[in-house]
Amino acid sequence: MLISLLRQSIINTLAYFDLADYPLTKEELFSWLWQPPDFVKAPPGKSASGYPDFLNAIANLNLDSKFGYYFFPGREKNVEERCRKFLISEQKLKIARRAAKIIRSVPFLRAVFVCNTVGAEQADEESDIDFFIVTEKNRIWITRLLVTFLLELFRLRRAGKRIKNKICLSFYVTVENLDLAKWRVANDDIHFAYWLNQMLPIFDPENYYLKFLEANSWTKTYLPNIDPKQTSSYLPSIPESKFSKIWKKAWEKMWQGSYGDIINNQAKQMQLSKMKFSGKQIDRGEDKGVVISDGVLKFHEKDTRIEYRDRWKQKIYDLEKNL
C-alpha cells in the first residue's frame, strides 16, 4: 500500500512538470514530490529513511531517462527543451537584477522575488519577467507608484505590446499579508503551491523570503521535502547600497505616521482612477486572479490555475493506463 502511494506521488509530480515540458533529476523529483507517503518525507537538510524505496519505485516505473533527467516515454525532447529554457531564464535573471537595483531605493520596498516562468527556469524567448514585491504595512500604494514610475522611466516595465524581457509588476503584498492561503482556487491548488516555492529572491536584505515560506507553510502538506534554504541561496541577494539606505530612511521618516497615511491614500486614489479610466473593474468580488486591496495587489486577469489543475488530473488519468 505504501509503495503504491509512493508510485502515485512520483507520477503526480512528473505529470505536473511534464505539462511545462520540464523533466527532473531524481534529486529534484524527490525534493518536489507531491504528497509523498510519510516514510519518504525528509527533514530539511537530511535524507529520508525511505529514499532507497523511492529509487526502487523510479526503477520500477516505465520511465525514460537521459543525462540524468527522468521523463515519460516519448518525451525525450523535453531534456533539450529544459536546457534551452534554463539558458533563456538565466539571461532574463540578469535583466531582473538590473531592474531590482534601480528600484531598491524606493521607500517602503522590503523585498523583490522573481516568480512565474523565469523563477521556475521555464521562460521562452518572448517571456516577460514577473516580480513579486513585498512592501511595508500601509504603504503598498506609495511603493507601487514609485516602482512603476522608475521602471517606466528606464523602459523596463511591461506595457502594451512591450512584453519580451520587460518587468511585469503583477503581485504586491505588505509584510503582514505574506500568507496567501486564502487566494487558493482549491485546497490542493497545485500550480499555486509550486509557484510559491519556485520564487527566486533577488533583493531581500531582511530575509523576507524565508518569512514568506514560513507564512505559507500550508504548502508543506503537499510539498514536504522542499528545503527552503536551498532555494533562498540560489542567487545572492542584491545588497542595499549606502545611498539607497540613506535615501530610503530619509523618505520613510518623512512619510511615517498620519502624514504618510495621507500620501499613501493619495497614491491609492491616483492609481484607482487610472484603473477606472483604462476600463478595468475595481471590485472583482470573489475573483482570486485579481485582488485590489490595501494589503494585496494581484493582477492576474487570465488566471489559469483551475485549467492547469484540470489538465494535470487528466494527464494523470491518461498516464495510469500506460504505466
Coordinates of C-alpha atoms in Angstrom, one line a residue:
M1 CA 0.0 0.0 0.0
L2 CA 2.8 2.5 1.0
I3 CA 4.8 1.7 -2.2
S4 CA 1.6 2.2 -4.2
L5 CA 1.2 5.6 -2.6
L6 CA 4.8 6.5 -3.4
R7 CA 4.4 5.4 -7.0
Q8 CA 1.3 7.6 -7.3
S9 CA 3.2 10.5 -5.8
I10 CA 6.0 10.2 -8.4
I11 CA 3.5 10.0 -11.2
N12 CA 1.6 13.0 -9.9
T13 CA 4.8 15.1 -9.6
L14 CA 6.2 14.2 -13.1
A15 CA 2.8 14.8 -14.6
Y16 CA 2.7 18.3 -13.3
F17 CA 6.2 19.2 -14.6
D18 CA 5.5 17.4 -17.9
L19 CA 2.8 20.0 -18.6
A20 CA 5.7 22.5 -18.7
D21 CA 8.0 20.2 -20.8
Y22 CA 10.3 20.1 -17.7
P23 CA 12.0 16.7 -16.9
L24 CA 13.5 16.3 -13.4
T25 CA 16.6 14.7 -12.0
K26 CA 16.0 12.1 -9.3
E27 CA 17.2 14.6 -6.7
E28 CA 14.7 17.2 -7.9
L29 CA 11.9 14.7 -8.2
F30 CA 12.4 13.7 -4.6
S31 CA 12.5 17.3 -3.4
W32 CA 9.4 18.2 -5.4
L33 CA 7.4 15.1 -4.6
W34 CA 3.7 15.9 -4.4
Q35 CA 2.1 14.5 -1.3
P36 CA 4.5 11.6 -0.7
P37 CA 3.8 9.0 2.0
D38 CA 5.3 9.7 5.4
F39 CA 8.2 7.2 5.1
V40 CA 9.8 9.3 2.2
K41 CA 9.3 12.7 3.8
A42 CA 12.7 14.3 4.5
P43 CA 13.5 16.7 7.3
P44 CA 15.3 19.8 5.9
G45 CA 18.9 19.0 5.1
K46 CA 18.5 15.3 5.8
S47 CA 17.7 12.2 3.7
A48 CA 14.5 10.3 4.3
S49 CA 14.7 6.7 5.5
G50 CA 12.6 5.7 2.6
Y51 CA 15.0 7.1 -0.1
P52 CA 16.0 3.6 -1.3
D53 CA 12.3 2.8 -1.7
F54 CA 12.0 6.0 -3.7
L55 CA 14.8 4.9 -6.0
N56 CA 13.3 1.4 -6.5
A57 CA 9.9 3.0 -7.3
I58 CA 11.5 5.1 -10.1
A59 CA 13.3 2.0 -11.4
N60 CA 10.0 0.0 -11.5
L61 CA 8.1 2.7 -13.3
N62 CA 8.0 2.8 -17.1
L63 CA 10.1 5.9 -17.3
D64 CA 12.8 7.0 -19.7
S65 CA 16.0 8.9 -18.7
K66 CA 18.7 10.9 -20.4
F67 CA 21.6 12.9 -19.0
G68 CA 20.2 12.2 -15.5
Y69 CA 16.7 13.5 -16.3
Y70 CA 13.6 11.4 -15.9
F71 CA 10.5 11.7 -18.1
F72 CA 7.6 9.8 -19.5
P73 CA 8.1 7.6 -22.6
G74 CA 8.1 9.7 -25.8
R75 CA 9.1 12.9 -24.1
E76 CA 12.8 12.9 -24.7
K77 CA 12.7 16.3 -26.4
N78 CA 11.9 17.8 -23.0
V79 CA 15.5 17.4 -22.0
E80 CA 16.7 19.7 -24.7
E81 CA 13.8 22.0 -24.1
R82 CA 14.6 22.3 -20.4
C83 CA 18.3 23.2 -21.2
R84 CA 17.1 25.8 -23.7
K85 CA 14.7 27.4 -21.2
F86 CA 17.4 27.4 -18.5
L87 CA 19.7 29.5 -20.6
I88 CA 17.0 31.9 -21.6
S89 CA 15.9 32.2 -17.9
E90 CA 19.5 32.9 -16.8
Q91 CA 19.7 35.8 -19.3
K92 CA 16.4 37.2 -18.1
L93 CA 17.5 37.0 -14.5
K94 CA 20.3 39.4 -15.4
I95 CA 17.7 41.9 -16.5
A96 CA 15.7 41.3 -13.4
R97 CA 18.7 42.0 -11.2
R98 CA 19.4 45.2 -13.1
A99 CA 15.7 46.3 -12.6
A100 CA 15.9 45.4 -8.9
K101 CA 19.0 47.7 -8.5
I102 CA 17.0 50.5 -10.0
I103 CA 14.1 50.2 -7.6
R104 CA 15.9 49.1 -4.4
S105 CA 15.9 52.7 -3.2
V106 CA 12.1 53.0 -3.3
P107 CA 10.8 53.9 0.2
F108 CA 9.0 51.0 1.9
L109 CA 10.2 48.4 -0.6
R110 CA 11.2 45.4 1.5
A111 CA 11.9 42.6 -1.0
V112 CA 11.7 41.6 -4.6
F113 CA 11.2 38.0 -5.8
V114 CA 11.2 36.7 -9.4
C115 CA 8.3 34.4 -10.0
N116 CA 6.4 32.6 -12.8
T117 CA 8.3 31.3 -15.8
V118 CA 11.7 33.0 -15.0
G119 CA 11.6 32.0 -11.4
A120 CA 10.9 28.4 -12.4
E121 CA 13.5 28.4 -15.1
Q122 CA 10.8 27.8 -17.8
A123 CA 11.0 31.0 -19.7
D124 CA 10.7 31.3 -23.5
E125 CA 12.4 34.0 -25.7
E126 CA 9.3 36.1 -25.7
S127 CA 8.5 35.8 -22.0
D128 CA 8.3 38.8 -19.7
I129 CA 9.8 38.8 -16.2
D130 CA 7.4 38.7 -13.3
F131 CA 8.1 40.4 -10.0
F132 CA 6.6 39.6 -6.6
I133 CA 7.1 42.6 -4.4
V134 CA 6.9 42.9 -0.6
T135 CA 6.2 46.4 0.9
E136 CA 5.8 47.9 4.3
K137 CA 2.5 47.9 6.1
N138 CA 0.1 50.7 4.9
R139 CA 2.5 51.8 2.2
I140 CA 1.7 49.5 -0.7
W141 CA 0.3 52.2 -2.9
I142 CA 3.2 54.6 -2.5
T143 CA 5.6 51.7 -3.2
R144 CA 3.7 50.6 -6.3
L145 CA 3.5 54.1 -7.7
L146 CA 7.2 54.7 -7.4
V147 CA 8.3 51.3 -8.6
T148 CA 6.0 51.7 -11.7
F149 CA 7.4 55.2 -12.4
L150 CA 11.1 54.1 -12.2
L151 CA 10.7 51.0 -14.3
E152 CA 8.7 53.0 -16.9
L153 CA 11.3 55.7 -16.9
F154 CA 14.0 53.1 -17.7
R155 CA 11.7 51.4 -20.2
L156 CA 11.9 48.2 -18.3
R157 CA 8.2 47.9 -17.4
R158 CA 5.8 45.7 -19.4
A159 CA 3.2 47.8 -21.2
G160 CA 1.0 47.1 -24.2
K161 CA 2.9 45.1 -26.8
R162 CA 6.2 45.7 -24.9
I163 CA 6.5 42.2 -23.3
K164 CA 9.8 40.5 -24.1
N165 CA 12.3 41.0 -21.3
K166 CA 10.1 43.6 -19.6
I167 CA 9.2 43.6 -16.0
C168 CA 5.6 42.6 -15.1
L169 CA 4.5 44.1 -11.8
S170 CA 1.7 41.7 -11.2
F171 CA 1.8 41.0 -7.4
Y172 CA 2.4 43.1 -4.3
V173 CA 1.9 42.2 -0.7
T174 CA 2.5 44.0 2.6
V175 CA 4.7 42.5 5.3
E176 CA 1.6 41.4 7.3
N177 CA -0.1 39.7 4.3
L178 CA 2.6 37.1 3.4
D179 CA 0.2 34.2 3.9
L180 CA -1.5 33.7 0.5
A181 CA -3.6 30.6 1.5
K182 CA -6.9 32.5 1.1
W183 CA -6.2 33.1 -2.6
R184 CA -6.1 29.4 -3.5
V185 CA -8.6 28.2 -6.0
A186 CA -8.8 24.8 -4.3
N187 CA -7.2 23.3 -1.2
D188 CA -4.8 21.3 -3.4
D189 CA -4.1 24.2 -5.7
I190 CA -1.1 22.5 -7.2
H191 CA 0.0 25.3 -9.5
F192 CA -0.1 27.9 -6.7
A193 CA 1.8 25.6 -4.2
Y194 CA 4.7 25.0 -6.7
W195 CA 4.6 28.7 -7.8
L196 CA 5.1 29.9 -4.2
N197 CA 8.0 27.6 -3.7
Q198 CA 9.7 28.4 -7.0
M199 CA 10.3 32.1 -6.5
L200 CA 13.8 33.5 -6.5
P201 CA 14.6 36.3 -4.1
I202 CA 16.9 38.8 -5.8
F203 CA 16.5 41.7 -3.4
D204 CA 15.9 40.6 0.1
P205 CA 18.1 42.4 2.7
E206 CA 15.8 41.4 5.6
N207 CA 15.3 37.7 4.6
Y208 CA 11.6 38.1 3.8
Y209 CA 11.7 35.1 1.5
L210 CA 12.1 32.7 4.4
K211 CA 9.4 34.6 6.3
F212 CA 7.2 34.3 3.2
L213 CA 7.7 30.5 3.0
E214 CA 7.1 30.1 6.7
A215 CA 3.8 32.1 6.4
N216 CA 2.8 29.7 3.6
S217 CA 3.7 26.6 5.5
W218 CA 0.4 25.1 4.3
T219 CA 2.2 24.1 1.2
K220 CA 4.2 21.6 3.3
T221 CA 1.1 19.5 3.4
Y222 CA 1.7 18.9 -0.3
L223 CA 5.4 19.5 -0.7
P224 CA 7.1 18.4 2.5
N225 CA 10.5 17.6 1.0
I226 CA 11.5 21.1 -0.1
D227 CA 14.4 22.7 1.7
P228 CA 13.7 26.5 1.6
K229 CA 17.3 27.4 2.4
Q230 CA 18.4 25.8 -0.8
T231 CA 16.1 27.9 -2.9
S232 CA 16.8 31.1 -1.0
S233 CA 20.6 30.7 -1.6
Y234 CA 20.2 30.1 -5.3
L235 CA 21.1 33.7 -6.1
P236 CA 22.9 36.2 -3.8
S237 CA 20.6 39.0 -2.9
I238 CA 21.4 42.4 -4.3
P239 CA 22.7 44.4 -1.4
E240 CA 21.4 47.8 -0.4
S241 CA 23.8 50.5 -1.4
K242 CA 24.9 53.2 1.1
F243 CA 22.9 55.7 -1.0
S244 CA 19.8 53.6 -1.1
K245 CA 19.8 53.1 2.7
I246 CA 20.2 56.8 3.3
W247 CA 17.6 57.8 0.7
K248 CA 15.0 55.3 1.9
K249 CA 15.5 56.1 5.6
A250 CA 15.0 59.8 4.9
W251 CA 11.8 59.4 2.9
E252 CA 10.4 56.7 5.2
K253 CA 10.9 59.0 8.2
M254 CA 9.2 61.9 6.3
W255 CA 6.3 59.7 5.3
Q256 CA 5.7 57.9 8.6
G257 CA 2.6 58.2 10.8
S258 CA -0.5 60.1 9.7
Y259 CA 1.2 62.2 7.1
G260 CA 2.4 59.0 5.4
D261 CA -1.1 57.7 5.5
I262 CA -2.4 60.7 3.6
I263 CA 0.3 60.3 1.0
N264 CA -0.4 56.6 0.6
N265 CA -4.1 57.3 0.2
Q266 CA -3.4 60.0 -2.4
A267 CA -1.3 57.5 -4.3
K268 CA -4.1 55.0 -4.0
Q269 CA -6.8 57.3 -5.4
M270 CA -4.5 58.3 -8.2
Q271 CA -3.9 54.7 -9.3
L272 CA -7.5 53.6 -8.8
S273 CA -8.6 56.5 -11.0
K274 CA -6.2 55.4 -13.7
M275 CA -7.5 51.8 -13.5
K276 CA -11.1 53.0 -13.9
F277 CA -10.1 55.2 -16.8
S278 CA -8.5 52.2 -18.5
G279 CA -11.8 50.3 -18.2
K280 CA -10.6 47.9 -15.5
Q281 CA -13.1 46.6 -13.0
I282 CA -12.0 47.6 -9.5
D283 CA -14.4 45.5 -7.4
R284 CA -13.7 41.9 -8.6
G285 CA -15.9 40.2 -5.9
E286 CA -14.7 36.6 -5.4
D287 CA -12.2 36.8 -8.2
K288 CA -8.9 35.3 -6.9
G289 CA -7.0 36.2 -10.0
V290 CA -7.3 39.9 -9.5
V291 CA -7.2 41.3 -6.0
I292 CA -7.1 45.1 -5.2
S293 CA -6.8 45.9 -1.5
D294 CA -4.6 47.8 0.9
G295 CA -2.7 44.6 1.7
V296 CA -2.6 42.6 -1.5
L297 CA -2.4 43.8 -5.1
K298 CA -2.7 40.9 -7.6
F299 CA -3.2 41.4 -11.3
H300 CA -3.6 38.0 -12.9
E301 CA -6.6 38.7 -15.2
K302 CA -6.0 35.4 -17.0
D303 CA -5.7 33.1 -14.0
T304 CA -5.2 29.6 -15.4
R305 CA -4.9 27.7 -12.2
I306 CA -8.2 25.8 -12.4
E307 CA -7.5 25.0 -16.0
Y308 CA -3.9 23.8 -15.1
R309 CA -5.2 21.7 -12.3
D310 CA -7.8 20.0 -14.6
R311 CA -5.1 19.3 -17.2
W312 CA -2.9 17.8 -14.6
K313 CA -5.6 15.5 -13.4
Q314 CA -6.5 14.5 -16.9
K315 CA -2.8 13.7 -17.6
I316 CA -2.6 11.5 -14.5
Y317 CA -5.7 9.6 -15.7
D318 CA -4.3 9.1 -19.1
L319 CA -0.8 8.0 -17.8
E320 CA -2.2 5.5 -15.4
K321 CA -3.4 3.4 -18.4
N322 CA 0.1 3.1 -19.7
L323 CA 2.5 3.0 -16.7

